[in-house]
Each structure stands twice: as C-alpha cells, then as structure tokens.
PDB file of C-alpha atoms in Angstrom:
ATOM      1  CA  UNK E   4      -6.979  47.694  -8.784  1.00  0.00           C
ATOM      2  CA  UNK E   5      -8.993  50.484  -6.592  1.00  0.00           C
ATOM      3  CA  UNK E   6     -12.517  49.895  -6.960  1.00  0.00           C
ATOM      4  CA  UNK E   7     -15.701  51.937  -5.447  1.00  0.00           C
ATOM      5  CA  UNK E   8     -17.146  49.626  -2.890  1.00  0.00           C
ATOM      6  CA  UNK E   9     -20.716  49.739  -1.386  1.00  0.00           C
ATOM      7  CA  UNK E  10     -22.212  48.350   1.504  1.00  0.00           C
ATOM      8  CA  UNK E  11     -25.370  46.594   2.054  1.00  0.00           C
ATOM      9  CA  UNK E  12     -25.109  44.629  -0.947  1.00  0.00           C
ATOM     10  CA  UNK E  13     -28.742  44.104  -0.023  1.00  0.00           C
ATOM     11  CA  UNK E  14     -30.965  45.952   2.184  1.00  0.00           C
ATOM     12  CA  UNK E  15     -35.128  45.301   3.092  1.00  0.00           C
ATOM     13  CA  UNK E  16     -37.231  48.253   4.316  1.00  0.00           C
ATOM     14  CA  UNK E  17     -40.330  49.220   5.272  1.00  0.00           C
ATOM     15  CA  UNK E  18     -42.392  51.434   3.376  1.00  0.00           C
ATOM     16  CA  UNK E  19     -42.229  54.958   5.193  1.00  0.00           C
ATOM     17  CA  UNK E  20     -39.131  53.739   6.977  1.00  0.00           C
ATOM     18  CA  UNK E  21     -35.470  55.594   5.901  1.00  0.00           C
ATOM     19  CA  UNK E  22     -32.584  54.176   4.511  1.00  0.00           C
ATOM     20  CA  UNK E  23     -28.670  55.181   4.026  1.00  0.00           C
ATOM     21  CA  UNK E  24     -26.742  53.587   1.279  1.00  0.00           C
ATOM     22  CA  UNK E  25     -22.817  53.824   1.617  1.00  0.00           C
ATOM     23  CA  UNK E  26     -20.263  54.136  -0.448  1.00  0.00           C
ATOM     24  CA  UNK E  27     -16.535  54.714  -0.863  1.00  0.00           C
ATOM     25  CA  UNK E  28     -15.236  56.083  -3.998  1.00  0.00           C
ATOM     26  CA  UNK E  29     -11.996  55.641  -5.633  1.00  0.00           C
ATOM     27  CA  UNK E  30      -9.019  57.586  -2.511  1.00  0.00           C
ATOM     28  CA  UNK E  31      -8.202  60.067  -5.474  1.00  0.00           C
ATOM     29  CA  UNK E  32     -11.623  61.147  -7.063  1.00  0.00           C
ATOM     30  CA  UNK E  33     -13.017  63.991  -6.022  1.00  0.00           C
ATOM     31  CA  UNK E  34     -16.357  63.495  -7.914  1.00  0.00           C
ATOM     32  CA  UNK E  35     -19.317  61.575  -7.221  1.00  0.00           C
ATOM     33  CA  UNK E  36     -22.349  60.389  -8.541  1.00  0.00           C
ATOM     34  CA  UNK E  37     -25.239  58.003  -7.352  1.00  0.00           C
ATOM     35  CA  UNK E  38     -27.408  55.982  -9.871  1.00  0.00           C
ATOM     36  CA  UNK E  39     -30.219  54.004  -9.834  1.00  0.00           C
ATOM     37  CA  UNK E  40     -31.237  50.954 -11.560  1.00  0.00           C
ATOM     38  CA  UNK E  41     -35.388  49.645 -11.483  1.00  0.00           C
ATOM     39  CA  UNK E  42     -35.458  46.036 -12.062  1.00  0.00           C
ATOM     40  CA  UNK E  43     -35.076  45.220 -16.124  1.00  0.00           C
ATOM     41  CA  UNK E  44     -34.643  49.301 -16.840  1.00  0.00           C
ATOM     42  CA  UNK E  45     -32.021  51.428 -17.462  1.00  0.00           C
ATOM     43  CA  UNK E  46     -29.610  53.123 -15.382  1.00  0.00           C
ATOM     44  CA  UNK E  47     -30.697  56.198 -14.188  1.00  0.00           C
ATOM     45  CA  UNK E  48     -28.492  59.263 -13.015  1.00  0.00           C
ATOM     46  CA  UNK E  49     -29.405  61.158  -9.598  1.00  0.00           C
ATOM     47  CA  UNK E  50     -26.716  63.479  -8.655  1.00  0.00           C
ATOM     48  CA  UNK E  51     -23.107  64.371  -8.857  1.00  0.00           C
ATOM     49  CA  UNK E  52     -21.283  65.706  -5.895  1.00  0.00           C
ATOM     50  CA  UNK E  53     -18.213  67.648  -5.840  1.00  0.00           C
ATOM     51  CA  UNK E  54     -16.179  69.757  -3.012  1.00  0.00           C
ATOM     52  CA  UNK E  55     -18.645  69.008  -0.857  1.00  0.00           C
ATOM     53  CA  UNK E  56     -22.152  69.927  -2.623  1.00  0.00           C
ATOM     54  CA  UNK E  57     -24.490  68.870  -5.263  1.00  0.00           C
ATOM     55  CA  UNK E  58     -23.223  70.147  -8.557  1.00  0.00           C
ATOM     56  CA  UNK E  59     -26.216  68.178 -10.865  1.00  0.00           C
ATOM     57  CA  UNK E  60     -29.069  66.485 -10.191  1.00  0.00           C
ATOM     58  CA  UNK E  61     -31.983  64.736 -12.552  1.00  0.00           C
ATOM     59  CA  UNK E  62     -35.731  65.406 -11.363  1.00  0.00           C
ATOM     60  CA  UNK E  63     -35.354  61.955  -9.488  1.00  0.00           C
ATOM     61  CA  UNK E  64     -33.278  63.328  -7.163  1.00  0.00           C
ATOM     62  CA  UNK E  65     -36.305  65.378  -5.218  1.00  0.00           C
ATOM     63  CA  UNK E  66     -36.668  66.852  -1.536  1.00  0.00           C
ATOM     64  CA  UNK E  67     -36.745  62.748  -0.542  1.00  0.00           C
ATOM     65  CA  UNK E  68     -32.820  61.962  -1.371  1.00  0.00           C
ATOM     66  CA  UNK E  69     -30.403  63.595   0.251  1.00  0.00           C
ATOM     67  CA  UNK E  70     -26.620  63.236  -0.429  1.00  0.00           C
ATOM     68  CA  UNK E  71     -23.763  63.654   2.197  1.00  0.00           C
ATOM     69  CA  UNK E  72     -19.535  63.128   2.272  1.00  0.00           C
ATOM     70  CA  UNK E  73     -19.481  62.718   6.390  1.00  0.00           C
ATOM     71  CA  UNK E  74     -15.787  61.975   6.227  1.00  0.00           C
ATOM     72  CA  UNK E  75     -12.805  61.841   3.530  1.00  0.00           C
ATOM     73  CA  UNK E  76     -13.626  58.315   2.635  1.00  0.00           C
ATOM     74  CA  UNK E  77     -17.804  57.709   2.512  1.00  0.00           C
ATOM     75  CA  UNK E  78     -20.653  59.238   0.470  1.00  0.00           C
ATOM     76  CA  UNK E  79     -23.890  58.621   1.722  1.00  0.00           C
ATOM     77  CA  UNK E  80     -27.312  58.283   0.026  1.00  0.00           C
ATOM     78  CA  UNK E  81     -30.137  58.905   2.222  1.00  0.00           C
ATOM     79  CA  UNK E  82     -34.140  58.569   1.171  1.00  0.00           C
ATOM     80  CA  UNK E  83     -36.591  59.706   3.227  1.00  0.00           C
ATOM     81  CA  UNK E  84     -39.464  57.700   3.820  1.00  0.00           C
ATOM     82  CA  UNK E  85     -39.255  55.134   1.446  1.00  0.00           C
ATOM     83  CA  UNK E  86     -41.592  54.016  -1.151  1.00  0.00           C
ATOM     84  CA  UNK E  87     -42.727  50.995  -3.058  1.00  0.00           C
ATOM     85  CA  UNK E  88     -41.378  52.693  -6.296  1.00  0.00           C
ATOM     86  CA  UNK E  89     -37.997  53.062  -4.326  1.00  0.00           C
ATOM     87  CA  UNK E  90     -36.772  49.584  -4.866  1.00  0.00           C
ATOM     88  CA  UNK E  91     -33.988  49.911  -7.111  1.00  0.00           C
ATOM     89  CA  UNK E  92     -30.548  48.845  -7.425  1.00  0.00           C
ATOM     90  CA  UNK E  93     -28.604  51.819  -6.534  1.00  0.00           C
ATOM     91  CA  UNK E  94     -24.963  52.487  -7.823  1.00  0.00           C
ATOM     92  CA  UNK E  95     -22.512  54.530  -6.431  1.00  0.00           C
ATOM     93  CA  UNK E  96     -20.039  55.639  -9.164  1.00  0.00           C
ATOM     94  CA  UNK E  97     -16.289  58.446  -8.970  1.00  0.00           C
ATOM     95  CA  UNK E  98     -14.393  59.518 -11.297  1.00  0.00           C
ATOM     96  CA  UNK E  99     -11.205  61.281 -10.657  1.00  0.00           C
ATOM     97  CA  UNK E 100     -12.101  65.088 -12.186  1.00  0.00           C
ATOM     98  CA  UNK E 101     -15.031  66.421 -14.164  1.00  0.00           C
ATOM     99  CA  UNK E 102     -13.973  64.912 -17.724  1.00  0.00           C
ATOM    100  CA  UNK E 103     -12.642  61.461 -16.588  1.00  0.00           C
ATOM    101  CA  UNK E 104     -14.319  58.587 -16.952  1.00  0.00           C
ATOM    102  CA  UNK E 105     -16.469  57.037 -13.909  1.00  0.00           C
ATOM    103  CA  UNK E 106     -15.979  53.887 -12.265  1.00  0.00           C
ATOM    104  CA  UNK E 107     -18.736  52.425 -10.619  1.00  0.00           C
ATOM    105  CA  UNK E 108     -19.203  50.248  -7.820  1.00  0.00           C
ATOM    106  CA  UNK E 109     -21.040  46.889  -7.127  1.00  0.00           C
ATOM    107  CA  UNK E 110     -24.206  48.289  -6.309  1.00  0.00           C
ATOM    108  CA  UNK E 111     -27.063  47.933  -3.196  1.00  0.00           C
ATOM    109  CA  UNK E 112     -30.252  46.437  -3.886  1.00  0.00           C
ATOM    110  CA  UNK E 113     -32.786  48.124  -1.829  1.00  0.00           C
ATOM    111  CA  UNK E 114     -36.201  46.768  -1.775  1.00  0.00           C
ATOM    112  CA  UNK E 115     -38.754  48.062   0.343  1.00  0.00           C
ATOM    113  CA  UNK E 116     -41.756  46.074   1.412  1.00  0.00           C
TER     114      UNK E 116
ATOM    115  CA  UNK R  26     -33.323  62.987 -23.237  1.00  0.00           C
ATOM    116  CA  UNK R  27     -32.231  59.067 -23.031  1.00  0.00           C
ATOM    117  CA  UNK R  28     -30.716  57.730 -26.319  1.00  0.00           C
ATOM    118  CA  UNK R  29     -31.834  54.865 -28.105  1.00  0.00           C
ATOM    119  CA  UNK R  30     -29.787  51.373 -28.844  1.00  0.00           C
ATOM    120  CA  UNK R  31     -30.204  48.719 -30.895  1.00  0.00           C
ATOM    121  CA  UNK R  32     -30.736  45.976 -31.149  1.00  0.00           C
ATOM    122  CA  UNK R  33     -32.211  44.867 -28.261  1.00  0.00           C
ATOM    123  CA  UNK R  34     -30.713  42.073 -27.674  1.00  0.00           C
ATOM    124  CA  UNK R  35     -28.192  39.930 -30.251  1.00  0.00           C
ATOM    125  CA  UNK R  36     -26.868  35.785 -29.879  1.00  0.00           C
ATOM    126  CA  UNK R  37     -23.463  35.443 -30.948  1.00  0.00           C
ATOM    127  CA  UNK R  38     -21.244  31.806 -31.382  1.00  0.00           C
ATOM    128  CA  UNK R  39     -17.926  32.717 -30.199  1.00  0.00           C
ATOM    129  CA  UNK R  40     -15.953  34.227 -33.220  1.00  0.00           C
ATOM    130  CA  UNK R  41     -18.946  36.088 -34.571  1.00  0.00           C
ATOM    131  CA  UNK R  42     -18.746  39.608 -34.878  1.00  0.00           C
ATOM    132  CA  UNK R  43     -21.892  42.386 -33.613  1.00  0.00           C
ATOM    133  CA  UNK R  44     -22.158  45.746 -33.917  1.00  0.00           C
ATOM    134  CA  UNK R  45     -24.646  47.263 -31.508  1.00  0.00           C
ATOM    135  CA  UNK R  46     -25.813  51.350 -32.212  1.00  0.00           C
ATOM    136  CA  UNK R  47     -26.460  53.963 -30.276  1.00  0.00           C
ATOM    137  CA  UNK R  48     -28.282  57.588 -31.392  1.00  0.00           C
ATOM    138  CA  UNK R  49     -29.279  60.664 -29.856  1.00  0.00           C
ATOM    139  CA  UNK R  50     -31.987  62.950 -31.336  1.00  0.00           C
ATOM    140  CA  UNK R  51     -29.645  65.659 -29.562  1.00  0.00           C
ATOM    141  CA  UNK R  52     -26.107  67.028 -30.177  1.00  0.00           C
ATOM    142  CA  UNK R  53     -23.729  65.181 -28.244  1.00  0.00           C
ATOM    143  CA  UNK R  54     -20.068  65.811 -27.282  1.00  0.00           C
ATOM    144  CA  UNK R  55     -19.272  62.359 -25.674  1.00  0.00           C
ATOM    145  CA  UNK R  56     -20.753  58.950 -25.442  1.00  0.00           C
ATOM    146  CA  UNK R  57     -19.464  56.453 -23.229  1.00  0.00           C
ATOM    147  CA  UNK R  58     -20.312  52.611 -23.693  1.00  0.00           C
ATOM    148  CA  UNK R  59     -20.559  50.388 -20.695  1.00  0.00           C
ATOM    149  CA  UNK R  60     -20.484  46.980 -20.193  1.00  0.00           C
ATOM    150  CA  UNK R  61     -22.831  45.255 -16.915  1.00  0.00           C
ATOM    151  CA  UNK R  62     -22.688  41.288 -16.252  1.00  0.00           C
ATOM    152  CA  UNK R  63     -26.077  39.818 -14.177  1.00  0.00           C
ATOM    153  CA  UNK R  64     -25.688  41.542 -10.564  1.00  0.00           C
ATOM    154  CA  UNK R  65     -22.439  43.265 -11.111  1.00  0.00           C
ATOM    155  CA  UNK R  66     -21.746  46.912 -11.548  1.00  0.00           C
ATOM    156  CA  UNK R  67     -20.937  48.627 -15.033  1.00  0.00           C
ATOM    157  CA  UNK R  68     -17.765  48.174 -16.138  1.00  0.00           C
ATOM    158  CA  UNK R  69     -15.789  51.280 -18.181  1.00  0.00           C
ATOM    159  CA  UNK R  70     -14.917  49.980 -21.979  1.00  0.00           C
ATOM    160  CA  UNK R  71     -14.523  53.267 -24.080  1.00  0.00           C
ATOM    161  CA  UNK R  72     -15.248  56.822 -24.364  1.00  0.00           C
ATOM    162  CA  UNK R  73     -15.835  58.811 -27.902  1.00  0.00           C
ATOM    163  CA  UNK R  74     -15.540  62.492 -27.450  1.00  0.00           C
ATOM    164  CA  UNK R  75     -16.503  65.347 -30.504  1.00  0.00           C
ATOM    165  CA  UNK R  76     -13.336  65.793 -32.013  1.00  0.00           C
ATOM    166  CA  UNK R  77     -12.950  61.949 -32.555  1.00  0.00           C
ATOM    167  CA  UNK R  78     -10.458  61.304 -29.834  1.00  0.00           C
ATOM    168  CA  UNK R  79     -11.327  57.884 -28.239  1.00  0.00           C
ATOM    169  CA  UNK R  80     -10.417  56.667 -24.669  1.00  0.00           C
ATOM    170  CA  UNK R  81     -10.637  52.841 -23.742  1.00  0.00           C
ATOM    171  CA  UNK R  82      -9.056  50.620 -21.519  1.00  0.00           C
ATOM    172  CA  UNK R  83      -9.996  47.334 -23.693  1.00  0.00           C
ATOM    173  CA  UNK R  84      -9.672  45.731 -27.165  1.00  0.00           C
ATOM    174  CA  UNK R  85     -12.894  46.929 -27.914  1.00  0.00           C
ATOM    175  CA  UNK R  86     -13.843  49.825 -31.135  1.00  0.00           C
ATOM    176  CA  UNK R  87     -16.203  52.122 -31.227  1.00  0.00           C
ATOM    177  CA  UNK R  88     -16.894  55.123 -33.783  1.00  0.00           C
ATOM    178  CA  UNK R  89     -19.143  58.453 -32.815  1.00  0.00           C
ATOM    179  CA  UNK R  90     -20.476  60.250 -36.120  1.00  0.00           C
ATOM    180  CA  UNK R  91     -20.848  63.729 -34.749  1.00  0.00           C
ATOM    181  CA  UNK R  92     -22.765  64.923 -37.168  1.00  0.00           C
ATOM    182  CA  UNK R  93     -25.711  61.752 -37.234  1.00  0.00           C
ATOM    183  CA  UNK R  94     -25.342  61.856 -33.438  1.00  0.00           C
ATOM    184  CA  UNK R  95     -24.955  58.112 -33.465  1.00  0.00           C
ATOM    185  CA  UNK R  96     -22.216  55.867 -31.912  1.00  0.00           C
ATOM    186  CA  UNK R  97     -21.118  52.326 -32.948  1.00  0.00           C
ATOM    187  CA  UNK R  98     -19.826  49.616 -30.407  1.00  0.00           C
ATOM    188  CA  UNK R  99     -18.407  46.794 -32.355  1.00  0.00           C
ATOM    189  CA  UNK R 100     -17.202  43.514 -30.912  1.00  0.00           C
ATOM    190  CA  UNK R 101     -14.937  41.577 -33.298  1.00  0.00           C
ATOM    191  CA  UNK R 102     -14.840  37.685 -32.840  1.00  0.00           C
ATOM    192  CA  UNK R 103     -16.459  37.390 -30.180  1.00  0.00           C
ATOM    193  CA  UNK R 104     -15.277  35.518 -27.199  1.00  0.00           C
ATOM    194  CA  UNK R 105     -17.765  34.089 -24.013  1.00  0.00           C
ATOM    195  CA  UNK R 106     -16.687  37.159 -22.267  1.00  0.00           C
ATOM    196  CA  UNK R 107     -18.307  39.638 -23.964  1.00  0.00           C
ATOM    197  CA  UNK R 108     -21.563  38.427 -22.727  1.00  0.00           C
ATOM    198  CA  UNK R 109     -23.235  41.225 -21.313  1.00  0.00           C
ATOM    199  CA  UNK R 110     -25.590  44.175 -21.405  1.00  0.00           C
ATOM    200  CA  UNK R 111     -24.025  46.819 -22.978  1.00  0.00           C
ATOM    201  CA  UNK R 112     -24.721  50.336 -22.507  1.00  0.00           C
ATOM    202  CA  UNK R 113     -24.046  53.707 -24.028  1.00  0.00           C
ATOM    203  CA  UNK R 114     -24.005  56.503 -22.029  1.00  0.00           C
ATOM    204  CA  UNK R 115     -24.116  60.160 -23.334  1.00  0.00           C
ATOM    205  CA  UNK R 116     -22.692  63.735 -22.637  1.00  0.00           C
ATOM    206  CA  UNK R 117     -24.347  66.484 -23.839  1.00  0.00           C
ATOM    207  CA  UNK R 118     -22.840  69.593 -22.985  1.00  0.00           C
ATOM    208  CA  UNK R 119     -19.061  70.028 -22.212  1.00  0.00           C
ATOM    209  CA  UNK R 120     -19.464  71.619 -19.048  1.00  0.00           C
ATOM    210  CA  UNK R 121     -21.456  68.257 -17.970  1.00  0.00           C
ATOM    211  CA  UNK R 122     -19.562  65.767 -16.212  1.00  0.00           C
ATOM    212  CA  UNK R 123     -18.684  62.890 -17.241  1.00  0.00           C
ATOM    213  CA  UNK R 124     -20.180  61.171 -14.365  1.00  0.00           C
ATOM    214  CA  UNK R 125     -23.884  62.507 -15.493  1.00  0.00           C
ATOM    215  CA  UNK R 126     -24.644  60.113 -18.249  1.00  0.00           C
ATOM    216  CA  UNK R 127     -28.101  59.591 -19.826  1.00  0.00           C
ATOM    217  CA  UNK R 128     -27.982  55.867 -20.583  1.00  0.00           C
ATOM    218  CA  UNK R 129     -29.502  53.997 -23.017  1.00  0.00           C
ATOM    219  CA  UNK R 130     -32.015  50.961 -22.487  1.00  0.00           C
ATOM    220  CA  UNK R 131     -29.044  48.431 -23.174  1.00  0.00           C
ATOM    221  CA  UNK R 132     -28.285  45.610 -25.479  1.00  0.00           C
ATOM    222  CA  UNK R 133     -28.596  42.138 -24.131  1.00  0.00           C
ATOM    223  CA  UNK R 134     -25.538  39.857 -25.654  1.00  0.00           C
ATOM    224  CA  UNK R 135     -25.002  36.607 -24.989  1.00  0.00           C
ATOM    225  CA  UNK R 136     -22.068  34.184 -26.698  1.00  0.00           C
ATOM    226  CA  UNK R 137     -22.245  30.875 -26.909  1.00  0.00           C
ATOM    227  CA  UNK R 138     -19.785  28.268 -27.591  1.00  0.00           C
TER     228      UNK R 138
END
C-alpha cells in the first residue's frame, strides 16, 4: 500500500543550528501538509502546500519554517535556527485533492539540544 | 479553535464496547477521527461530513450531530487492536482542506485481554 515516508526518523540539533526534514508524499497527491507533535500534546497543523506554494498556514508556521517541493517526489521542511521549544515530532501528511482524506507518514523526531 | 474529547483516557477488556466524543464550540462541516499507536504515525479510520455522508476505510462507526457540533467514535467489542490514541480532527469551512485539521487532545485506549 503507498505510504508517505520520512527520513531522519530521528534527528539531534543544536540550538541556533538549522534543520531540513524530508518527506515523500503519496506519487498521486498533489497536496501537502506538515504537522507537529510536542511530546504528550496534540497534533498541531503548520501548513498545506499545493502547486507549488503555501495555500494555509497556522501562526506556528512563522518567518522560521520554510516549506519547499525541490523535485516531483520530496517536500522539505526547513527551520531556521532552531530552538529549545522546536523539539517536536514532526509529521509529514498528502492527500490526493483538497477534500480527500490525508495520509500521514511515520514521523521525525527532532530534538534540539 | 481546537475541539475538545472525552474522555481522556478509557480501559477496555477485549469485547467491551467505548464510545469516545468529540465537540466543537464552532460550526463544523467535517470531522475526521484518527487513530496513532506509541511512535507511529496517525492512521485514517473515518470521515463525517455535514450532510451525514460518512467515509471510512475500517469497521469502525462514528455519528456527527451537525447541529450540537459534536461527533461520536464508537468501538464495538473491542479487540487488542484498537489500543490507541484516538483523535478527532475537524474542518471548519468547506473551502478548508482536508489536510488542515484542528485536532483534539486525544483519547488514550488501551484493551486488555
């Protein structure tokens, strides 16, 4: 069954230090969303991204994330200068059109030290 | 605006039945329940869209009173499987994606033999 996969699984930064978290969504979704998930909280939405720009994003999502499709198969989280408050598990999640549902993947853990 | 689910948390014997709730204080047009297993990613059960048309992919119900704003997940004889966290996960608008979900804190379940 396609799946969205995510790689690190795990990654350890430094505080001030910037991180990319990668993802590749479903081969026939065109939409896509990144999430994150503070330890013992709920998940949180950041942005969707369709046809190659931001269509939503929550007040999390400020001028430190940035999102990016570099090629026809990744989509690419990028913070800024990391923070304590940054360590999260972060999902990547597609869905197939606007009002389908959304599949999400396995997750990176980023903690930053 | 997140919504708000109850119970917290809920201990099932396998066969048991639970029915875990989910409300908004505003008007929704879809909710979308969730299930997450320890370190894994959210898994799709069921969407309930105004209108009362439902889309799952298990044997799982659900009901969405439009007009109470609330939404009921109920698992029926209960098998070690459906341990979990369960989350619902709401639309607001129709012009939202379905990929932007506000989710709710979660409901711990856990089903022992």
């Amino acid at each position: 069954e396609p799946e969205v996969t995510q790689t690190p699984s795990h990654q350890v930064t430094q505080m001030g230090q910037e991180v990319i978290l990668r993802c590749v969504p479903i081969s026939n979704h065109l939409y896509f969303y990144w999430y994150r998930q503070i330890l013992g909280q709920k998940v949180e939405f950041l942005v969707s991204f369709y046809n190659n720009e931001i269509s939503e994003k929550s007040e999390i999502f400020d001028d430190q994330f940035s999102v990016e499709r570099p090629d026809g198969s990744n989509f690419t989280l990028k913070i800024r200068s990391t923070k304590l408050e940054d360590s999260a598990m972060y999902f990547c999640a597609s869905s197939q059109t606007v009002n389908t549902e959304a599949f999400f993947g396995q997750g990176t853990r980023l903690t930053v030290v | 605006q997140q919504p708000v689910q109850s119970p917290q948390a809920v201990i099932l014997r396998e066969g048991e039945d639970a029915v875990i709730n989910c409300s908004s204080s505003k008007a929704l047009y879809s909710v979308h329940w969730y299930r997450q297993k320890h370190g894994e990613a959210p898994v799709f059960l069921m969407i309930l869209l105004k209108g009362g048309e439902q889309k799952g992919h298990e044997k799982i119900s659900a009901s969405f009173n439009e007009k109470k704003q609330q939404s009921s997940l109920y698992l029926t004889a209960s098998q070690l499987s459906y341990s979990g966290t369960y989350f619902c996960g709401t639309v607001s608008r129709p012009t939202d994606s379905w990929g932007k979900l506000q989710f709710g804190a979660g409901t711990q379940v856990v089903v022992t033999p």
